[in-house]
Amino acid sequence: MLNRYPLWKYLLILLVLLVGLIYSLPNLFPEDPAVQISSDGGDFSLDERRLNSLESSLTDADIDIQSIERDAKSVLIRLHNADDQILARDMLSETLGDDYVVALNLAESTPGWLKSLSASPMTLGLDLRGGVHFLLEVDMKAALTQRLEVNASAMRETLRDERIRYRNTEVQERSIHMDFMNAEDRDEARSLIRRDFPDLDYRDLERERGAGLAMTLTDTAVQEIQDYAVNQNLTTLRNRVNELGVAEPLVQRQGPARIVVELPGVQDTAAAKRIVGATANLEFRLEARPDTPQAETESYDFRNTERTATLMRDVIITGDSVSNANRSFDENGRPQVNINLDGTGGTLMNRSTRTNIGRNMAVLFIEHKTRDRTVMEDGKETTVRTPYTERSIISLATIQSALGNSFRITGLESPTEAADLALLLRSGSLAAPIYFAQERTIGPSLGEKNIERGILSVQIGLLLVVAFMLIRYKVFGVIANLALGFNLVLLVAAMSLLGATLTLPGIAGIVLTLGMAVDANVLIFERIREEMRTGLSAQQAIHAGYERAFTSIVDANITTLLVALILFSIGTGPVKGFAVTLSLGILTSLFTSLMVTRSMVNLCYGRKPVKKLWI
């Protein structure tokens, strides 16, 4: 019989619409403005008495508190008004001091029964939700110095293997200087080193005693090192941001030496800086023997103690060789980091420890920092940034047996420090230090204005489409408009389920989807009119209209879907957001225009004789 669906198809459509309604509901519960208190490094501790005092001070300042939630790592203070966030943060920061991190936050308000179904609202982008914007600058001078130090270490090892004596190694800007006992040793060393380092310019140096050799990086080599430093830092920063769990972050290069990082929804600038900007790395070195020449050793302090130890200058491996790292606790309940090395790192570690059983091996923690000071230049205040490097020993243990690809690092102060170190090692070390050239927090108030304008644009677009369909197609227009509403619900539900991020371009994609969603119904309804003019009955016209318009509708939407997929694959940031909403909108509109409207038309006309259609 024409225009009748089997029962299972009606039930399937009803189930899809019901699931879409449930998973779109969390978007009706907006996030609450909040202030979050957490620890700056160590374990979190904030007693009830002090928390009550903070609550009283906020209340005295006419800040309307909605609720206070506490867990093992932080305290979340929900507020009724977003305008009170900054005032509350400033008051709490001044009261608590530097031992705590007080940050703006947006807390979910989804009901518990929806959370139990894993339903959550759509993630909003930086332009809607606010977040953190960093402009990072790569220290190109340090990149060259680090590469030269690695090269110098390899050169020393080569010369020792060939039993060529050298007296001193010095790294200067773009060159390495080495001193030898005589010119013959220098010439032999140059021929050996040139084989492994062809990208250096070699020049003899005159010395009062002995002979010297200067090895300078060529301009091409300098450019390659600098490009590698920026690209490697890009990869590392992306890994770190992914570890933070930020949805749709932006990490991209800007100019020859700068990187832009945008973290939507992150209001905790201090915590983001601690992870994104951390330039920490590890070096594994042997402790020097008493008879080791002074030129081959370096002395370092232990962290937070007055002890010192003398280590070999040569590095066994660095944090670059770490393939995985996880925080755990040792048999005494102290925090530690379990390390897994890649193939090359495991081979180097095994080779070094196998021949040095009984010696001590140190884990050297290296961190690049800056000191900023304000000076007056030409009557204007200028910030002068001075980079410096801190090196300290976090572990010094005796090698009991040959180590392989897995071992552990102990001597860490707190579980938080162990977790941060593991994260940094997993995501990879930076090829060169980075410094914050600019940072800013985009507050949620700006996002609220964008959301209001976006919702208004959706409402206007929806209203115009609804009005057109009602005027043009009457009863069938009502059916198309109901399907359009279902389409919007399914689109929101799909974006919520997939964790897609909604941005301003994404809202533009939704508006475009609303316009495109009725295209299929226009084709179907016009085809029904055409079939009726040829003399077919109402039931036959409805059947022919849906059947004969199907191919045209699918072809038109598939071509648009292909374009959206191409935009998603090659685009970044806003372009991706637009492509995501457009792709999902095409799929949901196909379902609603072909199946949902057909089911409603079948229910209205499929079970009765019809002489005239209101179309």
Coordinates of C-alpha atoms in Angstrom, one line a residue:
M1 CA 0.0 0.0 0.0
L2 CA 1.3 3.5 -0.9
N3 CA 2.6 5.9 1.7
R4 CA 2.8 3.5 4.6
Y5 CA 5.9 2.7 6.8
P6 CA 6.2 -0.6 8.7
L7 CA 6.0 -0.2 12.4
W8 CA 9.8 -0.8 13.0
K9 CA 10.6 2.2 10.8
Y10 CA 8.3 4.5 12.9
L11 CA 9.9 3.2 16.1
L12 CA 13.4 3.8 14.7
I13 CA 12.6 7.4 13.8
L14 CA 11.0 7.9 17.2
L15 CA 14.1 6.4 19.0
V16 CA 16.5 8.7 17.0
L17 CA 14.4 11.7 17.9
L18 CA 14.2 10.7 21.5
V19 CA 18.0 10.2 21.8
G20 CA 18.6 13.5 20.0
L21 CA 16.3 15.3 22.5
I22 CA 18.0 13.8 25.5
Y23 CA 21.6 14.5 24.4
S24 CA 20.7 18.1 23.3
L25 CA 19.1 18.9 26.7
P26 CA 22.4 19.7 28.5
N27 CA 22.8 22.7 26.3
L28 CA 19.8 24.3 28.0
F29 CA 21.8 24.4 31.3
P30 CA 24.4 27.1 30.9
E31 CA 27.7 26.9 32.8
D32 CA 27.9 28.8 36.1
P33 CA 30.6 31.5 36.5
A34 CA 33.0 30.2 39.2
V35 CA 36.4 30.8 40.8
Q36 CA 38.7 27.9 41.4
I37 CA 41.4 27.6 44.1
S38 CA 44.2 25.1 43.6
S39 CA 47.7 24.6 44.9
D40 CA 50.7 26.1 43.1
G41 CA 52.9 23.0 42.9
G42 CA 52.5 20.9 46.1
D43 CA 49.6 19.0 47.6
F44 CA 46.4 21.0 48.1
S45 CA 45.4 21.9 51.7
L46 CA 42.8 24.5 52.7
D47 CA 41.1 23.9 56.1
E48 CA 37.4 24.5 56.8
R49 CA 38.1 27.4 59.1
R50 CA 40.0 29.4 56.4
L51 CA 37.5 28.5 53.8
N52 CA 34.7 29.8 55.9
S53 CA 36.7 33.0 56.4
L54 CA 37.1 33.4 52.6
E55 CA 33.3 32.8 52.2
S56 CA 32.5 35.5 54.7
S57 CA 34.8 38.0 53.1
L58 CA 33.2 37.4 49.7
T59 CA 29.7 37.8 51.2
D60 CA 30.8 41.1 52.9
A61 CA 31.8 42.4 49.5
D62 CA 28.3 41.7 48.1
I63 CA 29.5 38.8 46.0
D64 CA 26.5 36.4 45.6
I65 CA 27.8 32.9 46.1
Q66 CA 25.7 30.1 44.7
S67 CA 27.6 27.1 46.2
I68 CA 31.1 25.9 47.3
E69 CA 32.4 22.5 46.1
R70 CA 35.5 20.9 47.5
D71 CA 37.6 17.9 46.3
A72 CA 41.1 16.6 47.0
K73 CA 42.8 19.0 44.6
S74 CA 40.8 22.2 44.6
V75 CA 37.9 24.3 45.8
L76 CA 35.3 25.5 43.3
I77 CA 33.2 28.6 44.3
R78 CA 30.1 29.0 42.0
L79 CA 28.8 32.5 41.6
H80 CA 25.4 33.8 40.4
N81 CA 26.9 36.7 38.4
A82 CA 29.7 36.6 35.9
D83 CA 30.6 40.2 36.7
D84 CA 31.6 39.1 40.2
Q85 CA 34.2 36.7 39.0
I86 CA 37.2 39.1 38.6
L87 CA 36.5 40.8 41.9
A88 CA 36.2 37.5 43.7
R89 CA 39.5 36.2 42.1
D90 CA 41.4 39.4 43.0
M91 CA 40.1 39.3 46.6
L92 CA 41.0 35.6 47.0
S93 CA 44.4 36.0 45.4
E94 CA 45.3 38.8 47.7
T95 CA 44.2 36.9 50.8
L96 CA 45.7 33.5 49.9
G97 CA 49.0 34.8 48.6
D98 CA 51.4 33.0 46.2
D99 CA 50.9 29.5 47.7
Y100 CA 47.6 29.1 45.8
V101 CA 46.4 29.5 42.3
V102 CA 43.1 31.4 42.0
A103 CA 41.6 31.2 38.5
L104 CA 38.4 32.1 36.7
N105 CA 36.4 29.0 35.7
L106 CA 33.1 28.0 34.1
A107 CA 31.5 25.1 36.0
E108 CA 29.0 22.7 34.4
S109 CA 25.4 22.8 35.7
T110 CA 24.1 19.7 33.9
P111 CA 21.7 17.7 36.1
G112 CA 22.9 14.5 37.5
W113 CA 20.5 12.2 35.6
L114 CA 21.8 13.6 32.3
K115 CA 25.4 13.1 33.4
S116 CA 24.6 9.5 34.3
L117 CA 23.7 9.1 30.6
S118 CA 27.1 10.7 29.6
A119 CA 25.2 13.7 28.3
S120 CA 27.1 16.9 28.3
P121 CA 26.8 20.3 26.5
M122 CA 28.6 21.3 23.4
T123 CA 32.2 22.6 23.9
L124 CA 32.5 26.3 23.0
G125 CA 35.4 27.8 21.2
L126 CA 37.7 30.6 22.3
D127 CA 35.5 33.3 20.7
L128 CA 32.4 32.1 22.5
R129 CA 33.6 30.7 25.9
G130 CA 36.7 32.7 26.4
G131 CA 40.0 31.2 27.3
V132 CA 43.8 31.8 27.2
H133 CA 45.8 33.3 24.4
F134 CA 49.6 33.0 24.5
L135 CA 52.2 34.4 22.1
L136 CA 55.4 32.4 22.6
E137 CA 58.9 33.4 21.3
V138 CA 61.5 30.7 20.6
D139 CA 65.0 31.5 21.9
M140 CA 67.0 31.0 18.7
K141 CA 70.3 31.7 20.3
A142 CA 69.7 29.0 22.9
A143 CA 68.7 26.6 20.1
L144 CA 72.1 27.1 18.4
T145 CA 73.9 26.7 21.8
Q146 CA 72.1 23.5 22.7
R147 CA 72.9 22.0 19.3
L148 CA 76.6 23.0 19.6
E149 CA 76.8 21.5 23.1
V150 CA 75.4 18.2 21.8
N151 CA 77.9 18.3 18.9
A152 CA 80.8 19.1 21.3
S153 CA 79.9 16.1 23.5
A154 CA 79.9 13.8 20.4
M155 CA 83.2 15.2 19.2
R156 CA 84.8 14.5 22.6
E157 CA 83.6 10.9 22.6
T158 CA 85.0 10.4 19.1
L159 CA 88.4 11.8 20.0
R160 CA 88.6 9.6 23.2
D161 CA 87.7 6.5 21.2
E162 CA 90.5 7.4 18.7
R163 CA 92.9 8.3 21.6
I164 CA 93.5 11.8 20.4
R165 CA 94.2 14.1 23.3
Y166 CA 92.5 17.5 23.6
R167 CA 92.7 20.0 26.4
N168 CA 89.7 22.2 26.3
T169 CA 86.3 22.6 24.6
E170 CA 84.4 25.9 24.5
V171 CA 81.1 26.8 22.8
Q172 CA 80.9 30.4 21.6
E173 CA 77.7 31.7 19.8
R174 CA 77.9 29.8 16.5
S175 CA 81.2 27.9 16.9
I176 CA 83.1 25.3 19.0
H177 CA 86.7 25.9 19.9
M178 CA 89.0 23.0 20.9
D179 CA 92.6 23.0 22.0
F180 CA 95.2 20.3 21.3
M181 CA 98.7 19.5 22.3
N182 CA 100.2 20.0 18.9
A183 CA 99.3 20.7 15.2
E184 CA 99.5 17.0 14.3
D185 CA 96.7 16.1 16.8
R186 CA 94.7 19.0 15.6
D187 CA 94.9 18.0 11.9
E188 CA 94.0 14.4 12.8
A189 CA 91.1 15.5 14.9
R190 CA 89.8 17.7 12.1
S191 CA 89.8 14.9 9.6
L192 CA 87.8 12.7 12.0
I193 CA 85.3 15.4 13.0
R194 CA 84.8 16.6 9.5
R195 CA 83.5 13.1 8.5
D196 CA 80.6 13.3 11.1
F197 CA 80.0 17.1 10.9
P198 CA 80.3 18.3 7.3
D199 CA 78.1 21.3 7.9
L200 CA 80.8 23.2 9.8
D201 CA 83.4 25.6 8.6
Y202 CA 86.9 24.6 10.0
R203 CA 89.6 27.2 10.9
D204 CA 92.9 26.8 12.6
L205 CA 93.6 28.9 15.7
E206 CA 97.0 30.1 16.8
R207 CA 97.9 29.3 20.4
E208 CA 100.9 30.2 22.5
R209 CA 101.1 26.5 23.5
G210 CA 99.7 23.8 21.3
A211 CA 97.2 24.3 18.5
G212 CA 93.5 25.3 18.3
L213 CA 90.6 24.5 16.0
A214 CA 87.5 26.6 15.5
M215 CA 84.4 24.9 14.0
T216 CA 81.6 27.3 12.9
L217 CA 78.1 26.6 11.8
T218 CA 77.3 27.7 8.2
D219 CA 74.4 30.0 7.5
T220 CA 72.5 27.1 6.0
A221 CA 73.0 25.0 9.1
V222 CA 71.9 27.8 11.3
Q223 CA 68.7 28.2 9.4
E224 CA 68.0 24.5 9.5
I225 CA 68.6 24.4 13.3
Q226 CA 66.3 27.3 13.8
D227 CA 63.5 25.9 11.6
Y228 CA 63.9 22.5 13.4
A229 CA 63.6 24.3 16.8
V230 CA 60.4 26.0 15.9
N231 CA 58.8 22.9 14.3
Q232 CA 59.9 20.6 17.1
N233 CA 58.5 23.1 19.7
L234 CA 55.2 23.2 17.7
T235 CA 54.9 19.4 18.0
T236 CA 55.8 19.4 21.7
L237 CA 53.3 22.1 22.5
R238 CA 50.6 20.3 20.6
N239 CA 51.3 17.1 22.6
R240 CA 51.2 19.1 25.9
V241 CA 47.9 20.8 25.0
N242 CA 46.4 17.4 24.1
E243 CA 47.5 16.1 27.5
L244 CA 45.6 19.0 29.1
G245 CA 42.5 17.8 27.4
V246 CA 41.6 21.1 25.8
A247 CA 39.0 20.8 23.0
E248 CA 39.9 22.4 19.7
P249 CA 43.1 24.2 20.7
L250 CA 45.1 26.3 18.3
V251 CA 48.8 25.9 18.1
Q252 CA 50.4 27.4 15.1
R253 CA 53.6 29.2 13.9
Q254 CA 53.6 33.0 13.5
G255 CA 56.6 34.4 11.8
P256 CA 60.1 33.0 11.9
A257 CA 60.4 32.5 15.7
R258 CA 57.0 32.8 17.3
I259 CA 54.2 30.4 18.2
V260 CA 50.5 31.2 19.0
V261 CA 48.7 29.0 21.5
E262 CA 45.0 29.4 22.2
L263 CA 43.2 27.3 24.8
P264 CA 39.4 27.6 24.7
G265 CA 37.6 27.4 28.0
V266 CA 40.8 27.6 30.1
Q267 CA 40.7 30.5 32.5
D268 CA 43.5 29.2 34.8
T269 CA 46.4 31.1 33.2
A270 CA 48.9 30.0 35.8
A271 CA 48.2 26.3 35.4
A272 CA 48.3 26.6 31.6
K273 CA 51.6 28.5 31.7
R274 CA 53.1 25.9 34.0
I275 CA 52.5 23.2 31.5
V276 CA 52.6 24.9 28.1
G277 CA 55.6 27.2 28.9
A278 CA 57.6 24.6 30.9
T279 CA 61.0 24.3 29.3
A280 CA 62.2 21.5 31.6
N281 CA 64.3 18.6 30.4
L282 CA 66.3 15.8 31.9
E283 CA 69.9 14.7 31.4
F284 CA 71.2 11.4 32.7
R285 CA 74.9 11.6 33.6
L286 CA 77.5 9.6 35.4
E287 CA 79.1 10.9 38.6
A288 CA 82.7 11.8 38.0
R289 CA 85.5 9.8 39.4
P290 CA 88.0 11.6 41.7
D291 CA 90.8 11.3 39.0
T292 CA 88.6 12.7 36.2
P293 CA 90.2 15.9 34.6
Q294 CA 88.4 19.0 35.7
A295 CA 87.8 20.0 32.1
E296 CA 85.4 17.0 31.7
T297 CA 83.4 17.6 34.9
E298 CA 80.7 20.0 36.2
S299 CA 79.4 20.4 39.7
Y300 CA 75.6 20.9 40.5
D301 CA 73.5 21.3 43.6
F302 CA 70.7 19.0 44.6
R303 CA 67.2 20.4 44.6
N304 CA 66.2 22.1 47.9
T305 CA 69.4 20.9 49.7
E306 CA 72.9 22.2 50.2
R307 CA 74.5 19.0 48.8
T308 CA 76.5 19.1 45.6
A309 CA 77.8 16.4 43.3
T310 CA 80.4 16.5 40.5
L311 CA 79.1 14.9 37.2
M312 CA 80.7 14.1 33.9
R313 CA 80.0 16.7 31.2
D314 CA 79.1 13.9 28.7
V315 CA 75.4 13.1 28.6
I316 CA 74.2 9.5 28.5
I317 CA 70.7 10.3 27.2
T318 CA 68.3 13.3 27.5
G319 CA 64.5 13.5 28.0
D320 CA 64.2 13.3 24.2
S321 CA 64.7 9.5 24.4
V322 CA 61.7 9.0 26.7
S323 CA 58.8 7.2 24.9
N324 CA 56.4 7.1 27.9
A325 CA 56.3 8.3 31.5
N326 CA 53.8 7.8 34.2
R327 CA 53.5 8.9 37.8
S328 CA 53.3 6.3 40.6
F329 CA 54.5 5.7 44.2
D330 CA 57.4 3.6 45.5
E331 CA 57.3 1.1 48.3
N332 CA 57.5 3.9 50.9
G333 CA 54.6 5.9 49.4
R334 CA 56.9 8.5 47.9
P335 CA 56.1 9.8 44.4
Q336 CA 58.1 8.6 41.5
V337 CA 58.1 8.6 37.7
N338 CA 58.3 5.4 35.7
I339 CA 60.3 5.9 32.5
N340 CA 60.2 3.9 29.2
L341 CA 62.9 4.7 26.6
D342 CA 62.8 4.4 22.9
G343 CA 65.0 1.9 21.1
T344 CA 68.0 4.2 20.7
G345 CA 67.7 5.6 24.2
G346 CA 67.5 2.0 25.7
T347 CA 70.6 0.9 23.8
L348 CA 72.6 4.0 25.0
M349 CA 71.5 3.5 28.6
N350 CA 72.3 -0.2 28.6
R351 CA 75.7 0.4 27.0
S352 CA 76.6 3.0 29.5
T353 CA 75.3 1.3 32.7
R354 CA 76.6 -2.2 31.7
T355 CA 80.2 -1.0 31.9
N356 CA 79.7 1.3 35.0
I357 CA 78.0 -1.0 37.6
G358 CA 78.8 0.3 41.0
R359 CA 79.1 4.0 39.9
N360 CA 76.5 6.6 40.7
M361 CA 74.2 8.0 37.9
A362 CA 72.5 11.3 38.3
V363 CA 69.3 12.7 36.9
L364 CA 69.9 16.4 36.1
F365 CA 66.8 18.6 36.0
I366 CA 67.2 21.5 33.6
E367 CA 64.8 24.5 33.4
H368 CA 65.1 27.6 31.3
K369 CA 63.6 30.7 32.9
T370 CA 63.6 34.5 32.4
R371 CA 63.9 37.5 34.6
D372 CA 61.9 40.5 33.6
R373 CA 62.8 44.1 34.7
T374 CA 61.5 47.4 33.6
V375 CA 63.9 50.1 32.4
M376 CA 63.4 53.6 31.0
E377 CA 64.4 54.1 27.4
D378 CA 63.7 57.4 25.7
G379 CA 61.2 58.3 28.4
K380 CA 59.2 55.1 28.0
E381 CA 59.1 52.0 30.1
T382 CA 60.5 49.0 28.4
T383 CA 60.6 45.4 29.7
V384 CA 64.0 43.8 29.4
R385 CA 64.0 40.0 29.5
T386 CA 67.1 38.2 30.7
P387 CA 67.1 34.4 30.1
Y388 CA 68.9 32.1 32.5
T389 CA 69.1 28.4 33.1
E390 CA 68.7 26.4 36.4
R391 CA 70.3 23.0 36.7
S392 CA 69.8 20.8 39.7
I393 CA 70.1 17.1 40.6
I394 CA 66.9 15.4 41.5
S395 CA 68.3 11.9 41.9
L396 CA 71.7 10.3 42.4
A397 CA 71.6 6.5 42.7
T398 CA 74.1 3.7 42.4
I399 CA 73.9 1.5 39.3
Q400 CA 73.1 -2.0 40.6
S401 CA 72.8 -3.7 37.2
A402 CA 72.6 -2.8 33.6
L403 CA 69.5 -0.7 32.8
G404 CA 67.4 -1.2 29.8
N405 CA 64.3 0.5 28.4
S406 CA 62.5 0.8 31.7
F407 CA 63.5 2.3 35.0
R408 CA 62.2 4.9 37.5
I409 CA 63.1 8.4 38.8
T410 CA 62.8 9.1 42.5
G411 CA 63.6 12.0 44.8
L412 CA 60.5 14.1 43.7
E413 CA 58.9 16.4 46.3
S414 CA 55.1 15.9 45.7
P415 CA 52.7 13.9 43.5
T416 CA 51.9 17.1 41.6
E417 CA 55.5 17.5 40.7
A418 CA 55.7 13.9 39.6
A419 CA 52.6 14.2 37.5
D420 CA 53.9 17.4 35.8
L421 CA 57.3 15.9 35.1
A422 CA 55.6 12.7 33.6
L423 CA 53.4 14.9 31.4
L424 CA 56.4 16.9 30.1
L425 CA 58.4 13.8 29.4
R426 CA 55.5 12.1 27.6
S427 CA 54.8 15.1 25.4
G428 CA 58.5 15.6 24.6
S429 CA 61.0 18.3 25.5
L430 CA 61.4 21.6 23.8
A431 CA 64.1 21.9 21.2
A432 CA 64.8 25.4 22.4
P433 CA 63.5 27.5 25.3
I434 CA 60.4 29.6 24.8
Y435 CA 59.4 32.8 26.5
F436 CA 56.0 34.4 26.8
A437 CA 56.0 37.5 24.6
Q438 CA 52.3 38.1 25.2
E439 CA 49.5 36.5 27.3
R440 CA 45.9 37.4 27.8
T441 CA 42.8 35.9 29.2
I442 CA 39.6 36.3 27.1
G443 CA 36.8 36.5 29.6
P444 CA 33.4 34.7 29.2
S445 CA 31.6 38.1 29.0
L446 CA 32.9 38.7 25.5
G447 CA 31.8 35.1 24.6
E448 CA 28.3 35.8 26.0
K449 CA 27.8 38.7 23.5
N450 CA 29.0 36.5 20.6
I451 CA 26.6 33.7 21.8
E452 CA 23.7 36.1 22.0
R453 CA 24.4 37.4 18.5
G454 CA 24.8 33.9 17.2
I455 CA 21.5 32.7 18.7
L456 CA 19.8 35.8 17.3
S457 CA 21.1 35.0 13.8
V458 CA 19.8 31.4 14.1
Q459 CA 16.4 32.7 15.3
I460 CA 16.1 35.2 12.5
G461 CA 17.1 32.6 9.9
L462 CA 14.8 30.0 11.3
L463 CA 11.9 32.5 11.5
L464 CA 12.3 33.5 7.8
V465 CA 12.5 29.9 6.7
V466 CA 9.4 28.9 8.7
A467 CA 7.4 31.8 7.4
F468 CA 8.3 31.0 3.8
M469 CA 7.5 27.3 4.1
L470 CA 4.1 28.1 5.8
I471 CA 3.1 30.6 3.1
R472 CA 4.3 28.6 0.2
Y473 CA 3.3 25.0 1.2
K474 CA 0.6 25.3 3.9
V475 CA 0.1 22.0 5.7
F476 CA 3.2 20.5 4.1
G477 CA 5.0 23.6 5.2
V478 CA 4.0 22.8 8.8
I479 CA 5.4 19.3 8.4
A480 CA 8.7 20.7 6.9
N481 CA 9.0 23.2 9.8
L482 CA 8.5 20.5 12.4
A483 CA 11.2 18.5 10.7
L484 CA 13.4 21.6 10.7
G485 CA 13.1 21.8 14.5
F486 CA 14.0 18.1 14.8
N487 CA 16.9 18.8 12.5
L488 CA 18.3 21.5 14.8
V489 CA 17.8 19.2 17.9
L490 CA 19.7 16.3 16.2
L491 CA 22.5 18.6 15.0
V492 CA 23.0 20.0 18.6
A493 CA 22.9 16.4 20.0
A494 CA 25.4 15.1 17.4
M495 CA 27.8 17.9 18.2
S496 CA 27.4 17.3 22.0
L497 CA 28.0 13.5 21.6
L498 CA 31.0 13.9 19.4
G499 CA 32.6 16.6 21.5
A500 CA 32.7 19.0 18.6
T501 CA 33.6 22.6 19.4
L502 CA 31.1 25.4 18.5
T503 CA 32.7 28.6 17.3
L504 CA 31.3 31.7 15.5
P505 CA 32.0 30.2 12.1
G506 CA 30.3 27.0 13.4
I507 CA 27.2 29.1 14.2
A508 CA 27.4 30.4 10.6
G509 CA 27.4 26.7 9.5
I510 CA 24.3 26.1 11.5
V511 CA 22.5 29.0 9.9
L512 CA 23.5 27.8 6.5
T513 CA 22.3 24.3 7.4
L514 CA 18.9 25.6 8.3
G515 CA 18.6 27.2 4.9
M516 CA 19.8 24.1 3.2
A517 CA 17.6 21.7 5.3
V518 CA 14.4 22.8 3.6
D519 CA 15.9 22.6 0.1
A520 CA 15.2 18.9 0.0
N521 CA 11.6 19.5 1.1
V522 CA 11.2 22.2 -1.5
L523 CA 12.3 19.7 -4.2
I524 CA 9.9 17.1 -2.9
F525 CA 6.9 19.4 -2.5
E526 CA 7.4 20.9 -6.0
R527 CA 7.7 17.4 -7.5
I528 CA 4.4 16.5 -5.8
R529 CA 2.7 19.5 -7.3
E530 CA 4.1 18.6 -10.7
E531 CA 2.9 15.0 -10.4
M532 CA -0.6 16.2 -9.5
R533 CA -0.7 18.5 -12.5
T534 CA -0.1 15.5 -14.7
G535 CA -3.3 13.8 -13.3
L536 CA -2.0 11.5 -10.7
S537 CA -4.0 10.9 -7.6
A538 CA -2.9 12.5 -4.2
Q539 CA -1.5 9.2 -2.9
Q540 CA 0.4 8.5 -6.2
A541 CA 1.7 12.1 -6.3
I542 CA 3.1 11.9 -2.8
H543 CA 4.8 8.6 -3.5
A544 CA 6.2 9.8 -6.8
G545 CA 7.4 13.1 -5.3
Y546 CA 9.5 11.4 -2.6
E547 CA 10.8 8.6 -4.9
R548 CA 11.8 10.8 -7.9
A549 CA 13.3 13.6 -5.9
F550 CA 15.5 11.2 -3.8
T551 CA 18.4 11.0 -6.3
S552 CA 18.6 14.7 -6.9
I553 CA 18.6 15.4 -3.1
V554 CA 21.3 12.8 -2.3
D555 CA 23.5 14.0 -5.2
A556 CA 23.3 17.7 -4.2
N557 CA 24.0 16.9 -0.6
I558 CA 26.9 14.5 -1.2
T559 CA 28.8 17.1 -3.3
T560 CA 28.4 19.7 -0.5
L561 CA 29.5 17.1 2.1
L562 CA 32.6 16.4 0.1
V563 CA 33.5 20.1 0.1
A564 CA 32.9 20.2 3.9
L565 CA 35.2 17.2 4.4
I566 CA 37.9 18.8 2.3
L567 CA 37.6 22.0 4.4
F568 CA 37.9 20.0 7.6
S569 CA 41.0 18.0 6.4
I570 CA 43.0 21.0 5.2
G571 CA 41.5 23.8 7.4
T572 CA 42.5 25.0 10.9
G573 CA 40.6 26.7 13.7
P574 CA 37.6 28.6 12.5
V575 CA 37.5 26.8 9.1
K576 CA 37.3 23.4 10.8
G577 CA 34.5 24.6 13.1
F578 CA 32.5 25.7 10.0
A579 CA 33.2 22.4 8.3
V580 CA 32.1 20.3 11.3
T581 CA 28.7 22.0 11.7
L582 CA 28.1 21.9 8.0
S583 CA 28.9 18.2 7.6
L584 CA 26.8 17.2 10.6
G585 CA 24.0 19.5 9.4
I586 CA 23.9 17.8 6.0
L587 CA 23.6 14.4 7.5
T588 CA 20.9 15.4 9.9
S589 CA 19.0 17.3 7.3
L590 CA 19.0 14.3 5.0
F591 CA 17.5 12.2 7.7
T592 CA 14.8 14.7 8.7
S593 CA 13.8 15.8 5.2
L594 CA 13.6 12.3 3.7
M595 CA 12.5 10.1 6.6
V596 CA 11.0 12.3 9.3
T597 CA 8.8 14.4 6.9
R598 CA 7.8 11.2 5.0
S599 CA 6.7 9.5 8.2
M600 CA 4.6 12.5 9.2
V601 CA 3.1 12.7 5.7
N602 CA 2.3 9.0 5.8
L603 CA 0.6 9.4 9.2
C604 CA -1.5 12.3 7.9
Y605 CA -2.5 11.0 4.4
G606 CA -1.4 7.3 4.2
R607 CA -4.4 5.7 5.8
K608 CA -7.3 7.6 4.2
P609 CA -8.6 8.5 0.7
V610 CA -7.5 12.0 -0.2
K611 CA -8.9 14.1 -3.0
K612 CA -7.0 17.3 -2.4
L613 CA -3.6 18.1 -0.9
W614 CA -3.0 21.4 0.9
I615 CA 0.3 22.1 -0.7

